[in-house]
Amino acid sequence: EAGVAQSPRYKIIEKRQSVAFWCNPISGHATLYWYQQILGQGPKLLIQFQNNGVVDDSQLPKDRFSAERLKGVDSTLKIQPAKLEDSAVYLCASSLDPSYEQYFGPGTRLTVT
Amino acid sequence: GQQLNQSPQSMFIQEGEDVSMNCTSSSIFNTWLWYKQDPGEGPVLLIALYKAGELTSNGRLTAQFGITRKDSFLNISASIPSDVGIYFCAGKWDGNKLVFGAGTILRVKS
């Protein structure tokens, strides 16, 4: 069974630029999560989707971050404009439903200069 | 919000030694999870605990769900070089929301 796929794996941008990350969850997983992991910290949930609907985006900085999962499968996370403090690894995870184990992708390491 | 205090922050041990790490909180959780993260990868679930007082093993790993539901520990017996990595505890609350600790970095001297 293929795992959670993410791209790109690495991205370097200048502050005030825009960036987008892509996630393809495990086939059949209805729940998709985006986490931000700052160096030296544990992952922090940004947004949770159930199929194509948002369940929880309470910790998403909505003035600059947006995410969508239009067809209930793939998802994109966008940052516009980026700030220095957005430098982190962005992890995507998926699960069959919220009560099941979350499987994480390898993450996208973002560096904002 | 919910916060987890994970300790120690890092460990440097001899191969073959046993390892112990723990996680505490002022909040109650209904599930405790332990993950391992290797460099350049996402976290992988090692052990899940669902009941207060539960003691669960997975090979050389043993974890316990504290009786107060506010803490958990993870033990690794007879450490080997591939145990190197970052170990995270995570607590599930308000249904299925996950909060992670800051991690314990494990380094093993061979």
mmCIF file with all atom_site columns, C-alpha atoms in Angstrom:
data_model
loop_
_atom_site.group_PDB
_atom_site.id
_atom_site.type_symbol
_atom_site.label_atom_id
_atom_site.label_alt_id
_atom_site.label_comp_id
_atom_site.label_asym_id
_atom_site.label_entity_id
_atom_site.label_seq_id
_atom_site.pdbx_PDB_ins_code
_atom_site.Cartn_x
_atom_site.Cartn_y
_atom_site.Cartn_z
_atom_site.occupancy
_atom_site.B_iso_or_equiv
_atom_site.pdbx_formal_charge
_atom_site.auth_seq_id
_atom_site.auth_comp_id
_atom_site.auth_asym_id
_atom_site.auth_atom_id
_atom_site.pdbx_PDB_model_num
ATOM 1   C CA . GLU A 1 1   ? 0.000   0.000  0.000  1.00 0.00 ? 1   GLU A CA 1
ATOM 2   C CA . ALA A 1 2   ? 1.443   3.380  -1.002 1.00 0.00 ? 2   ALA A CA 1
ATOM 3   C CA . GLY A 1 3   ? 1.988   5.859  1.791  1.00 0.00 ? 3   GLY A CA 1
ATOM 4   C CA . VAL A 1 4   ? 1.175   9.556  1.985  1.00 0.00 ? 4   VAL A CA 1
ATOM 5   C CA . ALA A 1 5   ? 2.963   11.429 -0.796 1.00 0.00 ? 5   ALA A CA 1
ATOM 6   C CA . GLN A 1 6   ? 4.107   15.030 -0.516 1.00 0.00 ? 6   GLN A CA 1
ATOM 7   C CA . SER A 1 7   ? 5.861   17.412 -2.869 1.00 0.00 ? 7   SER A CA 1
ATOM 8   C CA . PRO A 1 8   ? 8.105   19.206 -3.112 1.00 0.00 ? 8   PRO A CA 1
ATOM 9   C CA . ARG A 1 9   ? 10.409  17.750 -0.441 1.00 0.00 ? 9   ARG A CA 1
ATOM 10  C CA . TYR A 1 10  ? 12.351  21.003 -0.082 1.00 0.00 ? 10  TYR A CA 1
ATOM 11  C CA . LYS A 1 11  ? 11.607  24.617 -0.923 1.00 0.00 ? 11  LYS A CA 1
ATOM 12  C CA . ILE A 1 12  ? 13.589  27.810 -0.386 1.00 0.00 ? 12  ILE A CA 1
ATOM 13  C CA . ILE A 1 13  ? 11.851  31.142 -0.947 1.00 0.00 ? 13  ILE A CA 1
ATOM 14  C CA . GLU A 1 14  ? 12.320  34.752 0.022  1.00 0.00 ? 14  GLU A CA 1
ATOM 15  C CA . LYS A 1 15  ? 9.997   36.440 2.485  1.00 0.00 ? 15  LYS A CA 1
ATOM 16  C CA . ARG A 1 16  ? 6.848   37.894 0.948  1.00 0.00 ? 16  ARG A CA 1
ATOM 17  C CA . GLN A 1 17  ? 6.893   35.259 -1.815 1.00 0.00 ? 17  GLN A CA 1
ATOM 18  C CA . SER A 1 18  ? 4.184   32.627 -2.204 1.00 0.00 ? 18  SER A CA 1
ATOM 19  C CA . VAL A 1 19  ? 4.534   28.873 -1.951 1.00 0.00 ? 19  VAL A CA 1
ATOM 20  C CA . ALA A 1 20  ? 2.270   25.857 -2.329 1.00 0.00 ? 20  ALA A CA 1
ATOM 21  C CA . PHE A 1 21  ? 2.600   22.305 -1.045 1.00 0.00 ? 21  PHE A CA 1
ATOM 22  C CA . TRP A 1 22  ? 0.811   19.243 -2.362 1.00 0.00 ? 22  TRP A CA 1
ATOM 23  C CA . CYS A 1 23  ? -0.352  16.104 -0.549 1.00 0.00 ? 23  CYS A CA 1
ATOM 24  C CA . ASN A 1 24  ? -1.783  12.839 -1.855 1.00 0.00 ? 24  ASN A CA 1
ATOM 25  C CA . PRO A 1 25  ? -3.200  10.776 1.023  1.00 0.00 ? 25  PRO A CA 1
ATOM 26  C CA . ILE A 1 26  ? -3.430  7.009  1.294  1.00 0.00 ? 26  ILE A CA 1
ATOM 27  C CA . SER A 1 27  ? -6.170  5.707  -0.986 1.00 0.00 ? 27  SER A CA 1
ATOM 28  C CA . GLY A 1 28  ? -9.526  5.542  0.792  1.00 0.00 ? 28  GLY A CA 1
ATOM 29  C CA . HIS A 1 29  ? -8.551  7.785  3.675  1.00 0.00 ? 29  HIS A CA 1
ATOM 30  C CA . ALA A 1 30  ? -11.326 10.299 4.264  1.00 0.00 ? 30  ALA A CA 1
ATOM 31  C CA . THR A 1 31  ? -9.504  12.429 6.823  1.00 0.00 ? 31  THR A CA 1
ATOM 32  C CA . LEU A 1 32  ? -6.529  14.598 5.887  1.00 0.00 ? 32  LEU A CA 1
ATOM 33  C CA . TYR A 1 33  ? -4.399  16.759 8.158  1.00 0.00 ? 33  TYR A CA 1
ATOM 34  C CA . TRP A 1 34  ? -1.772  19.451 7.633  1.00 0.00 ? 34  TRP A CA 1
ATOM 35  C CA . TYR A 1 35  ? 0.739   19.987 10.443 1.00 0.00 ? 35  TYR A CA 1
ATOM 36  C CA . GLN A 1 36  ? 3.516   22.542 10.900 1.00 0.00 ? 36  GLN A CA 1
ATOM 37  C CA . GLN A 1 37  ? 6.670   21.303 12.642 1.00 0.00 ? 37  GLN A CA 1
ATOM 38  C CA . ILE A 1 38  ? 9.127   24.007 13.669 1.00 0.00 ? 38  ILE A CA 1
ATOM 39  C CA . LEU A 1 39  ? 12.672  22.825 14.401 1.00 0.00 ? 39  LEU A CA 1
ATOM 40  C CA . GLY A 1 40  ? 12.921  21.412 17.903 1.00 0.00 ? 40  GLY A CA 1
ATOM 41  C CA . GLN A 1 41  ? 9.153   21.125 18.369 1.00 0.00 ? 41  GLN A CA 1
ATOM 42  C CA . GLY A 1 42  ? 6.459   18.555 17.823 1.00 0.00 ? 42  GLY A CA 1
ATOM 43  C CA . PRO A 1 43  ? 3.978   18.812 14.956 1.00 0.00 ? 43  PRO A CA 1
ATOM 44  C CA . LYS A 1 44  ? 1.188   21.341 15.394 1.00 0.00 ? 44  LYS A CA 1
ATOM 45  C CA . LEU A 1 45  ? -2.131  20.867 13.609 1.00 0.00 ? 45  LEU A CA 1
ATOM 46  C CA . LEU A 1 46  ? -2.971  23.569 11.086 1.00 0.00 ? 46  LEU A CA 1
ATOM 47  C CA . ILE A 1 47  ? -6.100  22.164 9.436  1.00 0.00 ? 47  ILE A CA 1
ATOM 48  C CA . GLN A 1 48  ? -8.150  18.963 9.311  1.00 0.00 ? 48  GLN A CA 1
ATOM 49  C CA . PHE A 1 49  ? -10.385 17.896 6.400  1.00 0.00 ? 49  PHE A CA 1
ATOM 50  C CA . GLN A 1 50  ? -13.093 15.254 6.392  1.00 0.00 ? 50  GLN A CA 1
ATOM 51  C CA . ASN A 1 51  ? -13.545 14.385 2.703  1.00 0.00 ? 51  ASN A CA 1
ATOM 52  C CA . ASN A 1 52  ? -13.656 17.853 1.091  1.00 0.00 ? 52  ASN A CA 1
ATOM 53  C CA . GLY A 1 53  ? -14.960 19.733 4.137  1.00 0.00 ? 53  GLY A CA 1
ATOM 54  C CA . VAL A 1 54  ? -12.949 21.563 6.801  1.00 0.00 ? 54  VAL A CA 1
ATOM 55  C CA . VAL A 1 55  ? -13.399 20.065 10.290 1.00 0.00 ? 55  VAL A CA 1
ATOM 56  C CA . ASP A 1 56  ? -10.897 22.182 12.227 1.00 0.00 ? 56  ASP A CA 1
ATOM 57  C CA . ASP A 1 57  ? -8.861  25.180 11.061 1.00 0.00 ? 57  ASP A CA 1
ATOM 58  C CA . SER A 1 58  ? -8.691  26.949 14.401 1.00 0.00 ? 58  SER A CA 1
ATOM 59  C CA . GLN A 1 59  ? -4.871  27.109 14.367 1.00 0.00 ? 59  GLN A CA 1
ATOM 60  C CA . LEU A 1 60  ? -4.471  28.087 10.717 1.00 0.00 ? 60  LEU A CA 1
ATOM 61  C CA . PRO A 1 61  ? -3.187  31.688 10.277 1.00 0.00 ? 61  PRO A CA 1
ATOM 62  C CA . LYS A 1 62  ? -5.904  32.531 7.816  1.00 0.00 ? 62  LYS A CA 1
ATOM 63  C CA . ASP A 1 63  ? -4.468  35.911 6.845  1.00 0.00 ? 63  ASP A CA 1
ATOM 64  C CA . ARG A 1 64  ? -1.670  34.148 4.957  1.00 0.00 ? 64  ARG A CA 1
ATOM 65  C CA . PHE A 1 65  ? -2.363  30.393 4.941  1.00 0.00 ? 65  PHE A CA 1
ATOM 66  C CA . SER A 1 66  ? -5.033  28.642 2.900  1.00 0.00 ? 66  SER A CA 1
ATOM 67  C CA . ALA A 1 67  ? -5.766  25.005 2.137  1.00 0.00 ? 67  ALA A CA 1
ATOM 68  C CA . GLU A 1 68  ? -8.167  23.112 -0.033 1.00 0.00 ? 68  GLU A CA 1
ATOM 69  C CA . ARG A 1 69  ? -9.193  19.552 -0.779 1.00 0.00 ? 69  ARG A CA 1
ATOM 70  C CA . LEU A 1 70  ? -11.612 20.138 -3.619 1.00 0.00 ? 70  LEU A CA 1
ATOM 71  C CA . LYS A 1 71  ? -12.380 16.548 -4.673 1.00 0.00 ? 71  LYS A CA 1
ATOM 72  C CA . GLY A 1 72  ? -11.869 14.967 -1.287 1.00 0.00 ? 72  GLY A CA 1
ATOM 73  C CA . VAL A 1 73  ? -8.564  13.340 -2.272 1.00 0.00 ? 73  VAL A CA 1
ATOM 74  C CA . ASP A 1 74  ? -5.449  15.490 -2.922 1.00 0.00 ? 74  ASP A CA 1
ATOM 75  C CA . SER A 1 75  ? -4.877  18.649 -0.947 1.00 0.00 ? 75  SER A CA 1
ATOM 76  C CA . THR A 1 76  ? -2.811  21.808 -1.339 1.00 0.00 ? 76  THR A CA 1
ATOM 77  C CA . LEU A 1 77  ? -1.578  24.163 1.364  1.00 0.00 ? 77  LEU A CA 1
ATOM 78  C CA . LYS A 1 78  ? -0.582  27.679 0.331  1.00 0.00 ? 78  LYS A CA 1
ATOM 79  C CA . ILE A 1 79  ? 1.276   30.448 2.108  1.00 0.00 ? 79  ILE A CA 1
ATOM 80  C CA . GLN A 1 80  ? 0.969   33.951 0.715  1.00 0.00 ? 80  GLN A CA 1
ATOM 81  C CA . PRO A 1 81  ? 2.975   36.004 1.588  1.00 0.00 ? 81  PRO A CA 1
ATOM 82  C CA . ALA A 1 82  ? 5.565   33.981 3.489  1.00 0.00 ? 82  ALA A CA 1
ATOM 83  C CA . LYS A 1 83  ? 7.293   35.273 6.629  1.00 0.00 ? 83  LYS A CA 1
ATOM 84  C CA . LEU A 1 84  ? 10.618  34.210 8.133  1.00 0.00 ? 84  LEU A CA 1
ATOM 85  C CA . GLU A 1 85  ? 8.806   32.451 10.980 1.00 0.00 ? 85  GLU A CA 1
ATOM 86  C CA . ASP A 1 86  ? 7.054   30.150 8.479  1.00 0.00 ? 86  ASP A CA 1
ATOM 87  C CA . SER A 1 87  ? 10.332  28.226 8.076  1.00 0.00 ? 87  SER A CA 1
ATOM 88  C CA . ALA A 1 88  ? 9.371   24.709 9.166  1.00 0.00 ? 88  ALA A CA 1
ATOM 89  C CA . VAL A 1 89  ? 8.554   21.222 7.952  1.00 0.00 ? 89  VAL A CA 1
ATOM 90  C CA . TYR A 1 90  ? 4.977   20.926 6.703  1.00 0.00 ? 90  TYR A CA 1
ATOM 91  C CA . LEU A 1 91  ? 3.621   17.440 7.288  1.00 0.00 ? 91  LEU A CA 1
ATOM 92  C CA . CYS A 1 92  ? 0.549   15.922 5.710  1.00 0.00 ? 92  CYS A CA 1
ATOM 93  C CA . ALA A 1 93  ? -1.191  12.982 7.380  1.00 0.00 ? 93  ALA A CA 1
ATOM 94  C CA . SER A 1 94  ? -4.245  10.909 6.561  1.00 0.00 ? 94  SER A CA 1
ATOM 95  C CA . SER A 1 95  ? -6.507  8.420  8.324  1.00 0.00 ? 95  SER A CA 1
ATOM 96  C CA . LEU A 1 96  ? -9.542  6.299  7.466  1.00 0.00 ? 96  LEU A CA 1
ATOM 97  C CA . ASP A 1 97  ? -11.553 8.548  9.768  1.00 0.00 ? 97  ASP A CA 1
ATOM 98  C CA . PRO A 1 98  ? -10.677 10.754 12.768 1.00 0.00 ? 98  PRO A CA 1
ATOM 99  C CA . SER A 1 99  ? -10.757 7.844  15.235 1.00 0.00 ? 99  SER A CA 1
ATOM 100 C CA . TYR A 1 100 ? -8.159  5.818  13.337 1.00 0.00 ? 100 TYR A CA 1
ATOM 101 C CA . GLU A 1 101 ? -4.358  6.029  13.300 1.00 0.00 ? 101 GLU A CA 1
ATOM 102 C CA . GLN A 1 102 ? -2.838  8.920  11.362 1.00 0.00 ? 102 GLN A CA 1
ATOM 103 C CA . TYR A 1 103 ? -0.187  8.071  8.770  1.00 0.00 ? 103 TYR A CA 1
ATOM 104 C CA . PHE A 1 104 ? 2.307   10.833 8.033  1.00 0.00 ? 104 PHE A CA 1
ATOM 105 C CA . GLY A 1 105 ? 4.032   11.763 4.798  1.00 0.00 ? 105 GLY A CA 1
ATOM 106 C CA . PRO A 1 106 ? 7.749   12.665 4.657  1.00 0.00 ? 106 PRO A CA 1
ATOM 107 C CA . GLY A 1 107 ? 7.037   16.393 4.831  1.00 0.00 ? 107 GLY A CA 1
ATOM 108 C CA . THR A 1 108 ? 8.121   19.482 2.900  1.00 0.00 ? 108 THR A CA 1
ATOM 109 C CA . ARG A 1 109 ? 10.973  21.449 4.441  1.00 0.00 ? 109 ARG A CA 1
ATOM 110 C CA . LEU A 1 110 ? 10.389  25.166 3.824  1.00 0.00 ? 110 LEU A CA 1
ATOM 111 C CA . THR A 1 111 ? 13.128  27.736 4.329  1.00 0.00 ? 111 THR A CA 1
ATOM 112 C CA . VAL A 1 112 ? 12.141  31.400 4.122  1.00 0.00 ? 112 VAL A CA 1
ATOM 113 C CA . THR A 1 113 ? 15.098  33.790 3.725  1.00 0.00 ? 113 THR A CA 1
ATOM 114 C CA . GLY B 2 1   ? -4.685  24.928 25.016 1.00 0.00 ? 1   GLY B CA 1
ATOM 115 C CA . GLN B 2 2   ? -3.447  21.440 25.849 1.00 0.00 ? 2   GLN B CA 1
ATOM 116 C CA . GLN B 2 3   ? 0.298   21.161 26.479 1.00 0.00 ? 3   GLN B CA 1
ATOM 117 C CA . LEU B 2 4   ? 2.555   18.170 26.966 1.00 0.00 ? 4   LEU B CA 1
ATOM 118 C CA . ASN B 2 5   ? 5.860   18.294 28.856 1.00 0.00 ? 5   ASN B CA 1
ATOM 119 C CA . GLN B 2 6   ? 8.203   15.652 27.482 1.00 0.00 ? 6   GLN B CA 1
ATOM 120 C CA . SER B 2 7   ? 11.466  14.682 29.154 1.00 0.00 ? 7   SER B CA 1
ATOM 121 C CA . PRO B 2 8   ? 14.297  14.309 28.826 1.00 0.00 ? 8   PRO B CA 1
ATOM 122 C CA . GLN B 2 9   ? 14.951  16.665 25.932 1.00 0.00 ? 9   GLN B CA 1
ATOM 123 C CA . SER B 2 10  ? 17.802  14.456 24.699 1.00 0.00 ? 10  SER B CA 1
ATOM 124 C CA . MET B 2 11  ? 19.678  11.316 25.671 1.00 0.00 ? 11  MET B CA 1
ATOM 125 C CA . PHE B 2 12  ? 23.068  9.904  24.682 1.00 0.00 ? 12  PHE B CA 1
ATOM 126 C CA . ILE B 2 13  ? 23.327  6.305  25.779 1.00 0.00 ? 13  ILE B CA 1
ATOM 127 C CA . GLN B 2 14  ? 25.483  3.240  25.284 1.00 0.00 ? 14  GLN B CA 1
ATOM 128 C CA . GLU B 2 15  ? 24.250  0.498  22.981 1.00 0.00 ? 15  GLU B CA 1
ATOM 129 C CA . GLY B 2 16  ? 22.541  -2.182 25.041 1.00 0.00 ? 16  GLY B CA 1
ATOM 130 C CA . GLU B 2 17  ? 21.303  0.186  27.732 1.00 0.00 ? 17  GLU B CA 1
ATOM 131 C CA . ASP B 2 18  ? 17.660  0.636  28.609 1.00 0.00 ? 18  ASP B CA 1
ATOM 132 C CA . VAL B 2 19  ? 15.973  3.988  27.900 1.00 0.00 ? 19  VAL B CA 1
ATOM 133 C CA . SER B 2 20  ? 13.104  5.682  29.659 1.00 0.00 ? 20  SER B CA 1
ATOM 134 C CA . MET B 2 21  ? 11.239  8.839  28.678 1.00 0.00 ? 21  MET B CA 1
ATOM 135 C CA . ASN B 2 22  ? 7.993   10.355 29.841 1.00 0.00 ? 22  ASN B CA 1
ATOM 136 C CA . CYS B 2 23  ? 5.296   12.844 29.112 1.00 0.00 ? 23  CYS B CA 1
ATOM 137 C CA . THR B 2 24  ? 3.182   14.807 31.585 1.00 0.00 ? 24  THR B CA 1
ATOM 138 C CA . SER B 2 25  ? 0.354   17.272 31.336 1.00 0.00 ? 25  SER B CA 1
ATOM 139 C CA . SER B 2 26  ? -2.037  19.208 33.524 1.00 0.00 ? 26  SER B CA 1
ATOM 140 C CA . SER B 2 27  ? -4.835  18.048 31.188 1.00 0.00 ? 27  SER B CA 1
ATOM 141 C CA . ILE B 2 28  ? -6.579  14.695 30.899 1.00 0.00 ? 28  ILE B CA 1
ATOM 142 C CA . PHE B 2 29  ? -6.272  12.710 27.670 1.00 0.00 ? 29  PHE B CA 1
ATOM 143 C CA . ASN B 2 30  ? -8.368  9.772  26.463 1.00 0.00 ? 30  ASN B CA 1
ATOM 144 C CA . THR B 2 31  ? -5.568  8.269  24.359 1.00 0.00 ? 31  THR B CA 1
ATOM 145 C CA . TRP B 2 32  ? -1.783  8.427  24.541 1.00 0.00 ? 32  TRP B CA 1
ATOM 146 C CA . LEU B 2 33  ? 0.389   7.756  21.507 1.00 0.00 ? 33  LEU B CA 1
ATOM 147 C CA . TRP B 2 34  ? 4.138   7.371  21.041 1.00 0.00 ? 34  TRP B CA 1
ATOM 148 C CA . TYR B 2 35  ? 5.770   8.165  17.680 1.00 0.00 ? 35  TYR B CA 1
ATOM 149 C CA . LYS B 2 36  ? 9.310   7.939  16.308 1.00 0.00 ? 36  LYS B CA 1
ATOM 150 C CA . GLN B 2 37  ? 10.608  10.347 13.670 1.00 0.00 ? 37  GLN B CA 1
ATOM 151 C CA . ASP B 2 38  ? 13.728  9.645  11.623 1.00 0.00 ? 38  ASP B CA 1
ATOM 152 C CA . PRO B 2 39  ? 15.588  12.473 9.839  1.00 0.00 ? 39  PRO B CA 1
ATOM 153 C CA . GLY B 2 40  ? 13.737  13.622 6.729  1.00 0.00 ? 40  GLY B CA 1
ATOM 154 C CA . GLU B 2 41  ? 10.689  11.492 7.471  1.00 0.00 ? 41  GLU B CA 1
ATOM 155 C CA . GLY B 2 42  ? 7.329   11.918 9.082  1.00 0.00 ? 42  GLY B CA 1
ATOM 156 C CA . PRO B 2 43  ? 6.476   10.465 12.519 1.00 0.00 ? 43  PRO B CA 1
ATOM 157 C CA . VAL B 2 44  ? 5.625   6.754  12.653 1.00 0.00 ? 44  VAL B CA 1
ATOM 158 C CA . LEU B 2 45  ? 3.303   5.371  15.316 1.00 0.00 ? 45  LEU B CA 1
ATOM 159 C CA . LEU B 2 46  ? 5.013   2.972  17.742 1.00 0.00 ? 46  LEU B CA 1
ATOM 160 C CA . ILE B 2 47  ? 2.438   2.331  20.451 1.00 0.00 ? 47  ILE B CA 1
ATOM 161 C CA . ALA B 2 48  ? -1.136  3.475  21.188 1.00 0.00 ? 48  ALA B CA 1
ATOM 162 C CA . LEU B 2 49  ? -2.673  3.397  24.675 1.00 0.00 ? 49  LEU B CA 1
ATOM 163 C CA . TYR B 2 50  ? -6.428  3.664  25.185 1.00 0.00 ? 50  TYR B CA 1
ATOM 164 C CA . LYS B 2 51  ? -7.169  3.006  28.871 1.00 0.00 ? 51  LYS B CA 1
ATOM 165 C CA . ALA B 2 52  ? -5.849  4.482  32.101 1.00 0.00 ? 52  ALA B CA 1
ATOM 166 C CA . GLY B 2 53  ? -3.345  2.075  33.648 1.00 0.00 ? 53  GLY B CA 1
ATOM 167 C CA . GLU B 2 54  ? -2.832  0.190  30.368 1.00 0.00 ? 54  GLU B CA 1
ATOM 168 C CA . LEU B 2 55  ? 0.646   -1.278 29.838 1.00 0.00 ? 55  LEU B CA 1
ATOM 169 C CA . THR B 2 56  ? 1.442   -2.224 26.229 1.00 0.00 ? 56  THR B CA 1
ATOM 170 C CA . SER B 2 57  ? 4.528   -3.710 24.597 1.00 0.00 ? 57  SER B CA 1
ATOM 171 C CA . ASN B 2 58  ? 5.772   -3.708 21.019 1.00 0.00 ? 58  ASN B CA 1
ATOM 172 C CA . GLY B 2 59  ? 8.980   -5.729 20.783 1.00 0.00 ? 59  GLY B CA 1
ATOM 173 C CA . ARG B 2 60  ? 11.591  -3.963 22.917 1.00 0.00 ? 60  ARG B CA 1
ATOM 174 C CA . LEU B 2 61  ? 9.241   -1.032 23.540 1.00 0.00 ? 61  LEU B CA 1
ATOM 175 C CA . THR B 2 62  ? 6.898   -0.776 26.517 1.00 0.00 ? 62  THR B CA 1
ATOM 176 C CA . ALA B 2 63  ? 4.558   2.112  27.228 1.00 0.00 ? 63  ALA B CA 1
ATOM 177 C CA . GLN B 2 64  ? 2.077   2.868  29.978 1.00 0.00 ? 64  GLN B CA 1
ATOM 178 C CA . PHE B 2 65  ? -0.984  5.121  30.192 1.00 0.00 ? 65  PHE B CA 1
ATOM 179 C CA . GLY B 2 66  ? -0.859  6.839  33.581 1.00 0.00 ? 66  GLY B CA 1
ATOM 180 C CA . ILE B 2 67  ? -3.637  6.108  36.036 1.00 0.00 ? 67  ILE B CA 1
ATOM 181 C CA . THR B 2 68  ? -4.490  9.806  36.327 1.00 0.00 ? 68  THR B CA 1
ATOM 182 C CA . ARG B 2 69  ? -4.706  10.027 32.487 1.00 0.00 ? 69  ARG B CA 1
ATOM 183 C CA . LYS B 2 70  ? -2.288  12.961 32.666 1.00 0.00 ? 70  LYS B CA 1
ATOM 184 C CA . ASP B 2 71  ? 0.962   11.132 31.928 1.00 0.00 ? 71  ASP B CA 1
ATOM 185 C CA . SER B 2 72  ? 2.601   8.328  29.998 1.00 0.00 ? 72  SER B CA 1
ATOM 186 C CA . PHE B 2 73  ? 6.029   6.767  29.759 1.00 0.00 ? 73  PHE B CA 1
ATOM 187 C CA . LEU B 2 74  ? 7.953   4.851  27.104 1.00 0.00 ? 74  LEU B CA 1
ATOM 188 C CA . ASN B 2 75  ? 10.742  2.385  27.823 1.00 0.00 ? 75  ASN B CA 1
ATOM 189 C CA . ILE B 2 76  ? 13.132  0.920  25.262 1.00 0.00 ? 76  ILE B CA 1
ATOM 190 C CA . SER B 2 77  ? 15.089  -2.113 26.396 1.00 0.00 ? 77  SER B CA 1
ATOM 191 C CA . ALA B 2 78  ? 18.540  -3.115 25.140 1.00 0.00 ? 78  ALA B CA 1
ATOM 192 C CA . SER B 2 79  ? 18.937  -0.149 22.779 1.00 0.00 ? 79  SER B CA 1
ATOM 193 C CA . ILE B 2 80  ? 20.495  -0.667 19.345 1.00 0.00 ? 80  ILE B CA 1
ATOM 194 C CA . PRO B 2 81  ? 21.902  1.889  16.847 1.00 0.00 ? 81  PRO B CA 1
ATOM 195 C CA . SER B 2 82  ? 18.696  1.972  14.774 1.00 0.00 ? 82  SER B CA 1
ATOM 196 C CA . ASP B 2 83  ? 16.799  3.283  17.819 1.00 0.00 ? 83  ASP B CA 1
ATOM 197 C CA . VAL B 2 84  ? 18.385  6.672  17.057 1.00 0.00 ? 84  VAL B CA 1
ATOM 198 C CA . GLY B 2 85  ? 15.781  9.307  16.293 1.00 0.00 ? 85  GLY B CA 1
ATOM 199 C CA . ILE B 2 86  ? 13.282  11.661 17.890 1.00 0.00 ? 86  ILE B CA 1
ATOM 200 C CA . TYR B 2 87  ? 10.510  10.181 20.016 1.00 0.00 ? 87  TYR B CA 1
ATOM 201 C CA . PHE B 2 88  ? 7.279   12.113 20.439 1.00 0.00 ? 88  PHE B CA 1
ATOM 202 C CA . CYS B 2 89  ? 4.424   11.557 22.809 1.00 0.00 ? 89  CYS B CA 1
ATOM 203 C CA . ALA B 2 90  ? 0.992   12.719 21.721 1.00 0.00 ? 90  ALA B CA 1
ATOM 204 C CA . GLY B 2 91  ? -2.282  12.988 23.582 1.00 0.00 ? 91  GLY B CA 1
ATOM 205 C CA . LYS B 2 92  ? -5.735  12.756 22.093 1.00 0.00 ? 92  LYS B CA 1
ATOM 206 C CA . TRP B 2 93  ? -8.424  15.004 23.539 1.00 0.00 ? 93  TRP B CA 1
ATOM 207 C CA . ASP B 2 94  ? -11.809 16.514 22.671 1.00 0.00 ? 94  ASP B CA 1
ATOM 208 C CA . GLY B 2 95  ? -12.666 13.442 20.646 1.00 0.00 ? 95  GLY B CA 1
ATOM 209 C CA . ASN B 2 96  ? -9.812  13.017 18.229 1.00 0.00 ? 96  ASN B CA 1
ATOM 210 C CA . LYS B 2 97  ? -7.605  16.125 18.409 1.00 0.00 ? 97  LYS B CA 1
ATOM 211 C CA . LEU B 2 98  ? -3.886  15.374 18.770 1.00 0.00 ? 98  LEU B CA 1
ATOM 212 C CA . VAL B 2 99  ? -1.329  17.458 20.651 1.00 0.00 ? 99  VAL B CA 1
ATOM 213 C CA . PHE B 2 100 ? 2.363   16.538 20.519 1.00 0.00 ? 100 PHE B CA 1
ATOM 214 C CA . GLY B 2 101 ? 5.187   16.900 23.002 1.00 0.00 ? 101 GLY B CA 1
ATOM 215 C CA . ALA B 2 102 ? 8.434   18.607 21.968 1.00 0.00 ? 102 ALA B CA 1
ATOM 216 C CA . GLY B 2 103 ? 10.246  15.301 21.521 1.00 0.00 ? 103 GLY B CA 1
ATOM 217 C CA . THR B 2 104 ? 13.146  13.376 23.044 1.00 0.00 ? 104 THR B CA 1
ATOM 218 C CA . ILE B 2 105 ? 16.255  13.080 20.867 1.00 0.00 ? 105 ILE B CA 1
ATOM 219 C CA . LEU B 2 106 ? 17.871  9.666  21.322 1.00 0.00 ? 106 LEU B CA 1
ATOM 220 C CA . ARG B 2 107 ? 21.496  9.106  20.345 1.00 0.00 ? 107 ARG B CA 1
ATOM 221 C CA . VAL B 2 108 ? 23.151  5.732  20.800 1.00 0.00 ? 108 VAL B CA 1
ATOM 222 C CA . LYS B 2 109 ? 26.868  5.095  21.146 1.00 0.00 ? 109 LYS B CA 1
ATOM 223 C CA . SER B 2 110 ? 27.862  1.802  19.551 1.00 0.00 ? 110 SER B CA 1
#
